[in-house]
XYZ file of C-alpha atoms in Angstrom:
552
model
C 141.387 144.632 157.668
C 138.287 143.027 156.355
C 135.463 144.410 154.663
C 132.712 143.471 157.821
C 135.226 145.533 160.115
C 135.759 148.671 158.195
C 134.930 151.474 159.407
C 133.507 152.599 156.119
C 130.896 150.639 154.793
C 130.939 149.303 151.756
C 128.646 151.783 149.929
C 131.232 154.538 150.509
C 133.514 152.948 148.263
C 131.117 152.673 144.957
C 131.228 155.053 142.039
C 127.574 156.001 141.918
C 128.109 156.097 138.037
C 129.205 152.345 137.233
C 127.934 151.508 140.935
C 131.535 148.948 141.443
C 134.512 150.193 143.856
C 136.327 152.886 142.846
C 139.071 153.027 139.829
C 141.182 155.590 139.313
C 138.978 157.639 141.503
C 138.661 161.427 141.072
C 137.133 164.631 143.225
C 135.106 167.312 141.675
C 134.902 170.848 142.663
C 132.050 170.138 144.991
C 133.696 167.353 146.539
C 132.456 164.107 145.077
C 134.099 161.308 143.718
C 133.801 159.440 140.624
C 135.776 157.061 138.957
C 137.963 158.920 136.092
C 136.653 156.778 133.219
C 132.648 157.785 134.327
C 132.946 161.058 135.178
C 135.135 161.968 131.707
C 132.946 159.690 129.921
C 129.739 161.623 131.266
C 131.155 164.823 130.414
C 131.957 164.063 126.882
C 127.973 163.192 126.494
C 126.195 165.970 128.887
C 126.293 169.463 128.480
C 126.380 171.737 130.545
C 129.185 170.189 132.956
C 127.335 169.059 136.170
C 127.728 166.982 138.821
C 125.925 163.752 138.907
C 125.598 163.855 142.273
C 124.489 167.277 143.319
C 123.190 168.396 140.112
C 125.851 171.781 140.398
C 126.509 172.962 137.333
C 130.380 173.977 136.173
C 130.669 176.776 133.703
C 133.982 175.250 132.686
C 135.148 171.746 132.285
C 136.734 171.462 136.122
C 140.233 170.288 136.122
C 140.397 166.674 137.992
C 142.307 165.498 140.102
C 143.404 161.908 141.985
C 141.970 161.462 145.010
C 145.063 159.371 146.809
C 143.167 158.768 150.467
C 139.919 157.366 148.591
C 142.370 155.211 145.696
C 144.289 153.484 148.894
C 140.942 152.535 150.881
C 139.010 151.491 147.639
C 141.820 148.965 146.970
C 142.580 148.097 150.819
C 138.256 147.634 150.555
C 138.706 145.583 147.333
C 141.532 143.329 148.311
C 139.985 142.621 151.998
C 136.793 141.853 150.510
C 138.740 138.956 147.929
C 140.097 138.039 150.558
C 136.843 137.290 152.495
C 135.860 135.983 149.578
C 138.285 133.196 149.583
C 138.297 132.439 152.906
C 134.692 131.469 152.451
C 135.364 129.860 149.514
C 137.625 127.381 151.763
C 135.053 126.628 153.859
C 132.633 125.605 151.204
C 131.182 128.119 150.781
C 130.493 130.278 147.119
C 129.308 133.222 145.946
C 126.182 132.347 144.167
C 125.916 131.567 140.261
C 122.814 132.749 138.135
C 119.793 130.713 139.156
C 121.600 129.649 142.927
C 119.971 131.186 146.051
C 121.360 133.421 148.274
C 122.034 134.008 151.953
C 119.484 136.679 152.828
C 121.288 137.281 156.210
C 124.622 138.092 154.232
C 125.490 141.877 154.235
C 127.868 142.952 151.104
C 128.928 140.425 149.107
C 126.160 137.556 149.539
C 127.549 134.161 149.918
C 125.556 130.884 148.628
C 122.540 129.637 150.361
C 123.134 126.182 151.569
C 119.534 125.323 153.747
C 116.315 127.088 153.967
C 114.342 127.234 157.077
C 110.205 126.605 156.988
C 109.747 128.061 159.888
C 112.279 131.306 159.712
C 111.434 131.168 156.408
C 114.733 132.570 155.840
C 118.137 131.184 153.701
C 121.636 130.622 155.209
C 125.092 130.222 154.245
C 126.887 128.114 156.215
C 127.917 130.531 158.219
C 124.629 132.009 159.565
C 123.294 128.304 159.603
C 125.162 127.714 162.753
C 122.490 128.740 164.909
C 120.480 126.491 163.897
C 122.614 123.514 163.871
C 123.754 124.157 167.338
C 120.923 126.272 169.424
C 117.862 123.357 170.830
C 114.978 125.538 170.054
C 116.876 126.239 166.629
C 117.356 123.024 166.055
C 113.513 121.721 165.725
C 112.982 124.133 162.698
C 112.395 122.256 159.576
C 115.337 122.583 157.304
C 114.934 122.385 153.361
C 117.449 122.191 150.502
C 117.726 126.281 149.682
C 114.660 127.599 147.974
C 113.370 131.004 146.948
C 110.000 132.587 147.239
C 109.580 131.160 150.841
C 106.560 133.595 151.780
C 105.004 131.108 148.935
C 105.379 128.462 151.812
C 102.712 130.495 154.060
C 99.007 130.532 153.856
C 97.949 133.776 152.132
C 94.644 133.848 154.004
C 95.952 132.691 157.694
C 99.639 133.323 157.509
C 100.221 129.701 158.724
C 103.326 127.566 156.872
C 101.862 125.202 154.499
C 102.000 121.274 156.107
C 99.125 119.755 155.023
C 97.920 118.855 151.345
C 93.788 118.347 150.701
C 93.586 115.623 148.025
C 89.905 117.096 147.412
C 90.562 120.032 145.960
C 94.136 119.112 145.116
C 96.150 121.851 146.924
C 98.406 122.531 149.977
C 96.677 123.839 152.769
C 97.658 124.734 156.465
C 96.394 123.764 159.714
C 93.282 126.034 160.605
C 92.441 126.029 156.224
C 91.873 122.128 157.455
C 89.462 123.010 160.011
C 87.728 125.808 158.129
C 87.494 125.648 154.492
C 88.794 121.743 154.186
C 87.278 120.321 157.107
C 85.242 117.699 155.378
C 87.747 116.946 152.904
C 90.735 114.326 152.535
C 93.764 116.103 154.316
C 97.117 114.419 154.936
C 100.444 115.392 155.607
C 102.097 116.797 153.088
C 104.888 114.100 153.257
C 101.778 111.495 152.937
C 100.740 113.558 149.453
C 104.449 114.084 148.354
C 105.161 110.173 148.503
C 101.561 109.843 146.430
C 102.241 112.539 144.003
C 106.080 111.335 143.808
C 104.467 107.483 142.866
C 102.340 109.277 140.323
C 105.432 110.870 139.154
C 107.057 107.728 138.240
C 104.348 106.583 136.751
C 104.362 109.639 134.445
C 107.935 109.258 134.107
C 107.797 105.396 132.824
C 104.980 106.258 130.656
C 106.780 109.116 129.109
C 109.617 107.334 128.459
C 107.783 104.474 127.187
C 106.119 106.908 124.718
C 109.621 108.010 124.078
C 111.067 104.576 123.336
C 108.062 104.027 120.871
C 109.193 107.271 119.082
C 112.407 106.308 118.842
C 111.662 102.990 117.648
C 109.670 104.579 115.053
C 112.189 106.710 114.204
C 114.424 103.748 113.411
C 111.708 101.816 111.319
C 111.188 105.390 109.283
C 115.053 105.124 108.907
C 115.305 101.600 107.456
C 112.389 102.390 105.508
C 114.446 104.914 103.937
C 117.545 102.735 103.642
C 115.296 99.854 102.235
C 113.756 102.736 99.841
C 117.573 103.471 98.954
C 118.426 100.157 98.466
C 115.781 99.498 96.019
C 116.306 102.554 94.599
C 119.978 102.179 94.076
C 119.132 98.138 92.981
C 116.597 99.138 90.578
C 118.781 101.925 88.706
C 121.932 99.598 88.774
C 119.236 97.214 87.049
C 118.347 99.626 84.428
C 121.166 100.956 83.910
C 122.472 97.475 82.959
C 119.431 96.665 80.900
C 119.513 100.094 78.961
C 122.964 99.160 77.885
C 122.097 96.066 76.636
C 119.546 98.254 74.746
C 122.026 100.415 73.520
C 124.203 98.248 72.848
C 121.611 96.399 70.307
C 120.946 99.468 69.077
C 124.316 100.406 68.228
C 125.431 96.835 66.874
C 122.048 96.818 64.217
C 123.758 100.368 63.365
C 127.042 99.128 62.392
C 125.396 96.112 60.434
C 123.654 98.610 58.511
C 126.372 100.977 57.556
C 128.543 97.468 56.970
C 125.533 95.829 54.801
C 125.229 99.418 52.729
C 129.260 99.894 52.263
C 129.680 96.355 50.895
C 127.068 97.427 48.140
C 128.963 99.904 47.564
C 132.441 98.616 47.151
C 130.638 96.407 45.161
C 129.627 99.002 43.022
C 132.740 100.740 42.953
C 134.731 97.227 41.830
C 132.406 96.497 38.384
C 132.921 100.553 37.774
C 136.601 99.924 37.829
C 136.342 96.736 36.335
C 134.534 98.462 33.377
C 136.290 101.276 33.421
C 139.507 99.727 33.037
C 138.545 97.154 30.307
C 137.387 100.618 28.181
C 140.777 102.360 28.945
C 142.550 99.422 27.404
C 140.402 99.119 24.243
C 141.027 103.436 24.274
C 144.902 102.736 24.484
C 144.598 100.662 21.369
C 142.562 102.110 19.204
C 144.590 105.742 19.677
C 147.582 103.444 18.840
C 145.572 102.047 15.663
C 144.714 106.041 14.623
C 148.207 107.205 14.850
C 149.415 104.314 12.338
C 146.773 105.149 10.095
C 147.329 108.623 10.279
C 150.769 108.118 9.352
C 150.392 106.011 6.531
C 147.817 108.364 4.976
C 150.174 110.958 4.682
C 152.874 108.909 3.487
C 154.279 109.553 -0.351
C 155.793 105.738 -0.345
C 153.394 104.270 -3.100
C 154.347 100.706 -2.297
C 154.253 101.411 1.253
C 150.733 102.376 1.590
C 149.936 99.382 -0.537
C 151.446 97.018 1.473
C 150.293 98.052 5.134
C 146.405 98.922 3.951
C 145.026 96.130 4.653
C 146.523 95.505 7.909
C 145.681 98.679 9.198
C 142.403 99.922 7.417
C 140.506 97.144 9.322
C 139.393 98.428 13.159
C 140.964 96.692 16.346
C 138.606 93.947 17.786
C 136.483 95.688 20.514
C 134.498 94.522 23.034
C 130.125 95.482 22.498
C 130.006 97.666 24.581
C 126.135 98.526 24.219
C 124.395 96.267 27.091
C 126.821 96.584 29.447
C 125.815 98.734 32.356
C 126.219 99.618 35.906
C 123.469 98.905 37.731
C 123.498 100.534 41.385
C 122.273 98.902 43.903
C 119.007 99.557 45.237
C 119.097 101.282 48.946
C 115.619 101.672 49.469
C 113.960 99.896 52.239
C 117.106 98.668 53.708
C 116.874 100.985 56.446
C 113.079 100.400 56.939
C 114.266 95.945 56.885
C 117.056 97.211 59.122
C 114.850 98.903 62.055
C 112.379 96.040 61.840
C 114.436 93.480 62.259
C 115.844 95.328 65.228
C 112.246 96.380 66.325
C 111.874 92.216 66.460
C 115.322 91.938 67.904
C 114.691 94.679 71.077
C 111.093 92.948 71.319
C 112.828 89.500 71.921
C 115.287 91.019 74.507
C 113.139 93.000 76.099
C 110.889 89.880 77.128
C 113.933 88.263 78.611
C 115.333 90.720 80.203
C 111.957 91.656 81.505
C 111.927 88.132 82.527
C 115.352 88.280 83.998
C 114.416 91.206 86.291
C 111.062 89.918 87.463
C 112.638 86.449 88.745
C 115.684 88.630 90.367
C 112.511 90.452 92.420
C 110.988 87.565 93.391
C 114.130 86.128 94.342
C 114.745 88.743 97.188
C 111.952 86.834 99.433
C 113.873 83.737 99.266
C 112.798 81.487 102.402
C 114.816 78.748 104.105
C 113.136 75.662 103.250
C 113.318 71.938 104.725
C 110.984 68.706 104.324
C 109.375 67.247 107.385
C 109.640 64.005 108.250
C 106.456 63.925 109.945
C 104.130 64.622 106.563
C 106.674 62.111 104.184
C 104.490 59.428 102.735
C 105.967 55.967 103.355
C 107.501 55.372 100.102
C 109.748 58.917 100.352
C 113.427 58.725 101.389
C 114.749 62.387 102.514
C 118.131 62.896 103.697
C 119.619 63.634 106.933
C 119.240 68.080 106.424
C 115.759 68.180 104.838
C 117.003 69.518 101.518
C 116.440 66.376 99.376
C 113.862 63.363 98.796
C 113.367 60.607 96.175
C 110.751 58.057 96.004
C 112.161 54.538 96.620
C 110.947 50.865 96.278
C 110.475 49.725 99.260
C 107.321 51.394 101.529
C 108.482 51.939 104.983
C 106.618 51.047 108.587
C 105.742 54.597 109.693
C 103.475 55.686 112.041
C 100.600 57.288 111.160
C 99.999 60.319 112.559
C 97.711 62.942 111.548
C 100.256 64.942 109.267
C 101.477 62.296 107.388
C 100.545 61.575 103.642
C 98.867 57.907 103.854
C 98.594 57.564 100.414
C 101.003 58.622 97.343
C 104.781 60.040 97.080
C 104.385 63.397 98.898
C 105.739 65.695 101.348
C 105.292 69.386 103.332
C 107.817 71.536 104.285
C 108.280 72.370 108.214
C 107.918 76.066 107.536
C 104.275 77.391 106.794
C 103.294 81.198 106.041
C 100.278 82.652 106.576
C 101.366 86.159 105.432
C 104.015 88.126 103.246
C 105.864 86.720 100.461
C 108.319 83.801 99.722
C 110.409 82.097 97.263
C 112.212 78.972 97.100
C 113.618 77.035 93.950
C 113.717 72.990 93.609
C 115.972 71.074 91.577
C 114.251 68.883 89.547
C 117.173 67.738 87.002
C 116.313 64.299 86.124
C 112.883 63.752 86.910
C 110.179 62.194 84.733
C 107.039 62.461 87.344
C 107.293 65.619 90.348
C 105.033 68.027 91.607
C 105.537 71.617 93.504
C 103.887 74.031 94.951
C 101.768 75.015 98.183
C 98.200 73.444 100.232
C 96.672 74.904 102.571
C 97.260 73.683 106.006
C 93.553 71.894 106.632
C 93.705 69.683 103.163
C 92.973 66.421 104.058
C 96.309 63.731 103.401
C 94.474 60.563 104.134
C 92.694 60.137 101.316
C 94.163 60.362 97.572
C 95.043 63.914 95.767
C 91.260 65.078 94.018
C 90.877 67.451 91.619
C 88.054 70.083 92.716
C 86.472 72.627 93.165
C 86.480 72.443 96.129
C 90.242 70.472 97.103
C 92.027 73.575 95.007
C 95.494 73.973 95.675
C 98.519 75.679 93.590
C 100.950 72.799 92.062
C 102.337 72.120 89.015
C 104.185 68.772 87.984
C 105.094 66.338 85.143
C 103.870 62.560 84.971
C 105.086 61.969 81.860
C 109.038 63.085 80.346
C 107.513 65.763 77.625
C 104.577 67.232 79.222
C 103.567 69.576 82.229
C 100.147 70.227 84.322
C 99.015 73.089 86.741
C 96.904 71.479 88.843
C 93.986 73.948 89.310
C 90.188 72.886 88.144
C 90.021 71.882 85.321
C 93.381 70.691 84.634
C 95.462 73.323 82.714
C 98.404 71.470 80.201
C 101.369 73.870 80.249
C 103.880 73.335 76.925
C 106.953 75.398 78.308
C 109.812 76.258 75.406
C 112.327 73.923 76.596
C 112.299 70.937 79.762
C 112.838 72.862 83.003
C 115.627 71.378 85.395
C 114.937 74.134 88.151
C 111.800 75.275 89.542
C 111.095 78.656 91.198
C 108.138 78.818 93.457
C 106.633 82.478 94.885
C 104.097 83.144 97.055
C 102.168 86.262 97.517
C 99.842 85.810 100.264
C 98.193 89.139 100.589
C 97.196 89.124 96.589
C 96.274 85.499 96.343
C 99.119 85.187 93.631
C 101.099 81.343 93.329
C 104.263 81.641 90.532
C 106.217 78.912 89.332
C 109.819 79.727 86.940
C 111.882 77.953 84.592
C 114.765 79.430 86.972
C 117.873 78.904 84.114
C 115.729 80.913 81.456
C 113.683 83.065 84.116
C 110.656 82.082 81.854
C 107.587 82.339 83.683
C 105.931 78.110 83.637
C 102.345 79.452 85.030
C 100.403 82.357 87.681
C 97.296 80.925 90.185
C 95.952 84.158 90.723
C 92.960 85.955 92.359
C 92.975 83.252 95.671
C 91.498 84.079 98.904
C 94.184 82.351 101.164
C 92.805 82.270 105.172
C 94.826 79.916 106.313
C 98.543 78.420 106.500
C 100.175 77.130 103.384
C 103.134 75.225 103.077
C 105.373 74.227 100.752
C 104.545 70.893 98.650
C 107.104 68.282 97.278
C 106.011 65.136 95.106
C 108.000 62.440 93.092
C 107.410 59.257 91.336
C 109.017 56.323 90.734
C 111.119 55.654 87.230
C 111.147 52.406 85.819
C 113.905 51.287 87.763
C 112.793 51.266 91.433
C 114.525 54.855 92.694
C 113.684 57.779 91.348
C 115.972 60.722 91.485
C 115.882 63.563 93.608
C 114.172 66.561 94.149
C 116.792 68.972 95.309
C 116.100 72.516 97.459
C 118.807 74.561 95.942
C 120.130 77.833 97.716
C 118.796 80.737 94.875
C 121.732 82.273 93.486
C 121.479 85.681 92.506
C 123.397 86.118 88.584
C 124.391 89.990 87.367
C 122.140 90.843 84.620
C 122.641 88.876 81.460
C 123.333 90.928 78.208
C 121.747 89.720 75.049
């Protein structure tokens, strides 16, 4: 028996309490039926005892009892109505889930909508679809993928389905709005609008998602940001955590020379106190000998004996003068005062180089990969093969002479200019007695020999000579660095107009161009001279190594 052919319909078989099919149902006295559960429950909460149904009231709780006939056709009801259910599930069809439409031709249990009809403007399952798969007239209604609201479909004003869209006034329309209210506007099909809204769609769609991709990519620039920060961050304390213990440690080596300078005094002290001291307990020792004797031969009654041994003993033990001699402490005073002085000059010293130390390690982050050009070497220059090296020789070579190339002098541009940002790049110049590095600008003119002017300013610093060192700004600037460089360091700040040069193996700072206006490319510069014996030797582009910090 299924639930379509039952007699009873499916109403009869709800609790009108929990409105599901009957469990455990139960009669009252006026002949209703309940489910046990609801009807007990009800009871326990409303007073006086009443049916929900008819409203009649029972004086006394009424006894209950099972209603068999209604418990078998309840379940007989329940179990046909699975078993509908699964038979439609094995055709395809479902019951549907929250936010699915349903067949509105279903009676009962409503199965799944699978199509929607624009002209019915009704949903089927696939059994009530049939119809209109099979039937002719049927079969020219416009079918849709199921949909609710489907009056929405109609015209409000003329009750006609909704086919035409008026790009005007930007809405969907039906036939007689297009002859009334639209008939001097832009109406099309509302296929012809769907495919022009749909492009405009996609257009929407690849702009949001370009906007998206932007986001994200900003989100990943804000993220290295913060790793960079971190980086830093974590760089910069590992940094001063290593220069504060070099601090400390000063501080804490000074300390034990102090306490070391101030004990030695004092055992020093101590030792001629002892010394003293001693010497006294000696002379003490004999002369309490000396009294005893004399004691005992002043009490003596031997006539002769006293005679004999007075002289001996009447005369005092030699003794040391004891009236100058003193112990003199040392003085303390000041030597705390000398003591934090000299380690006020000490920290001052270390400070300086490890300030030094740190500010070459910065600058060393931007280091740039750096080759020579062929095309700008002057013809007396030899580079080899990679680009790294280049020595001036004897002999000038037949180049040709193109508009980058130095026609005069011993000089040389890297390939790599930068017009922006910051770089670094160190030069070996071990061995050298004439060089120059640094950066031109891009437009300087290399036909003609180096000037000095105001106007032909560019940042370079060299050595003719073996003991002395330039900066070749206007007017010339003589540097006298502590000790003879052997590697260079060369950084470039565009942005703040700021040219450095380094004694890299004592991170001393050579000399600062600063306050430039660069507006256009610069590039690295490389001269060298010849020594006295034809070749010169080379200037090297070293790869920057990066030491730990350096305690004092």
């Amino acid at each position: 028996m299924s639930a379509a052919s039952c007699l009873l319909n499916e109403d009869q078989f709800l609790c009108s309490i929990c409105l599901d099919v009957f469990t455990d149902p139960v009669s009252t006295p006026c002949g209703h039926n309940f489910c046990k559960k609801c009807i007990t429950d009800h009871w326990d909460v409303n007073l006086p005892y009443n049916c929900p149904n008819c409203k009649e009231i029972f004086f006394s709780r009424p006894q209950l009892r099972v209603n068999t006939f209604i418990s078998e056709m309840a379940a007989q009801f329940r179990q046909s109505a699975q078993q509908e259910a699964s038979s439609s599930n094995s055709l395809g069809q479902q019951i549907p889930e929250p936010g699915e439409v349903p067949c509105d031709v279903c009676t009962g249990t409503k199965l799944k909508a699978l199509k929607s009809c624009l002209v019915c403007l009704v949903s089927y399952c696939h059994t009530h679809l049939e119809p209109h798969l099979k039937m002719s007239g049927l079969k020219r209604h416009q079918l849709i993928d199921p949909v609710e609201n489907l009056e929405g479909r109609m015209c409000e004003k003329h009750d006609k389905l909704l086919e035409l869209f008026c790009k005007n006034d930007q809405m969907c329309v039906c036939v007689l709005c297009s002859v009334t209210d639209h008939r001097t506007h832009d109406v099309v099909p509302l296929k012809e609008g769907y495919e022009g809204k749909k492009a405009e769609l996609g257009k929407t769609e690849a702009d949001i998602q370009q906007i998206i991709q932007k986001r994200r990519l900003k989100i990943e620039e804000i993220k290295q940001s913060v790793e960079l920060s971190d980086k830093n961050a974590d760089r910069e304390m590992a940094e001063g955590v290593q220069v504060f213990s070099a601090l400390k440690e000063r501080v804490e080596r000074s300390e034990a020379e102090l306490i070391h300078t101030l004990k030695e005094k004092q055992r020093e002290t101590q030792k001629q106190a002892e010394g003293f001291i001693k010497e006294l307990q000696q002379e003490i020792s004999e002369l309490e000998k000396r009294s005893s004797e004399v004691e005992q031969l002043s009490h003596s009654e031997d006539h002769l004996h006293l005679l004999q041994n007075f002289t001996s003993l009447n005369a005092a033990p030699p003794t040391k003068d004891w009236t100058g001699v003193r112990v003199h402490p040392p003085s303390y005073e000041g030597t705390v005062v000398r003591a934090v002085k000299q380690l006020e000059e000490t920290l001052s010293e270390q400070m300086k180089k490890l300030i030094s130390e740190l500010e070459l390690r910065r600058v060393q982050q931007y280091e740039v990969d750096v080759t020579l050009d062929p095309d700008t070497a002057s013809a007396w220059l030899i580079l080899s093969d990679d680009g790294k090296q280049v020595k001036s020789g004897d002999v000038k070579k037949n180049l040709p002479d193109n508009p980058e190339r130095f026609s005069s002098g011993a000089h040389v541009l890297a390939k790599q200019g930068f017009s922006l940002g910051r770089f670094y790049y160190e030069v070996q110049i071990k061995g050298e007695t004439g060089w120059g590095l640094g950066v031109v600008k891009e437009s300087m003119n290399r036909k003609k020999t180096l000037e000095l002017n105001a106007q032909n300013k560019f940042c370079v610093i060299g050595s003719s000579f073996e003991n002395w060192y330039c900066a070749l700004d206007y007017p010339l600037l003589v540097l006298t660095p502590m000790s003879k460089p052997e590697k260079v360091g060369v950084f470039v700040d565009y942005e703040e107009g700021l040219v450095s040069f380094y004694d890299v193996d004592t991170a001393c700072l050579l000399h600062s161009f600063t306050g430039w206006s660069f507006t256009e490319k610069l590039y690295p510069y490389f001269s060298t001279e010849r020594g006295d014996g034809g070749e010169s030797a080379s200037l090297i582009i070293s790869t920057v190594k990066h030491p730990e910090c350096k305690k004092c």
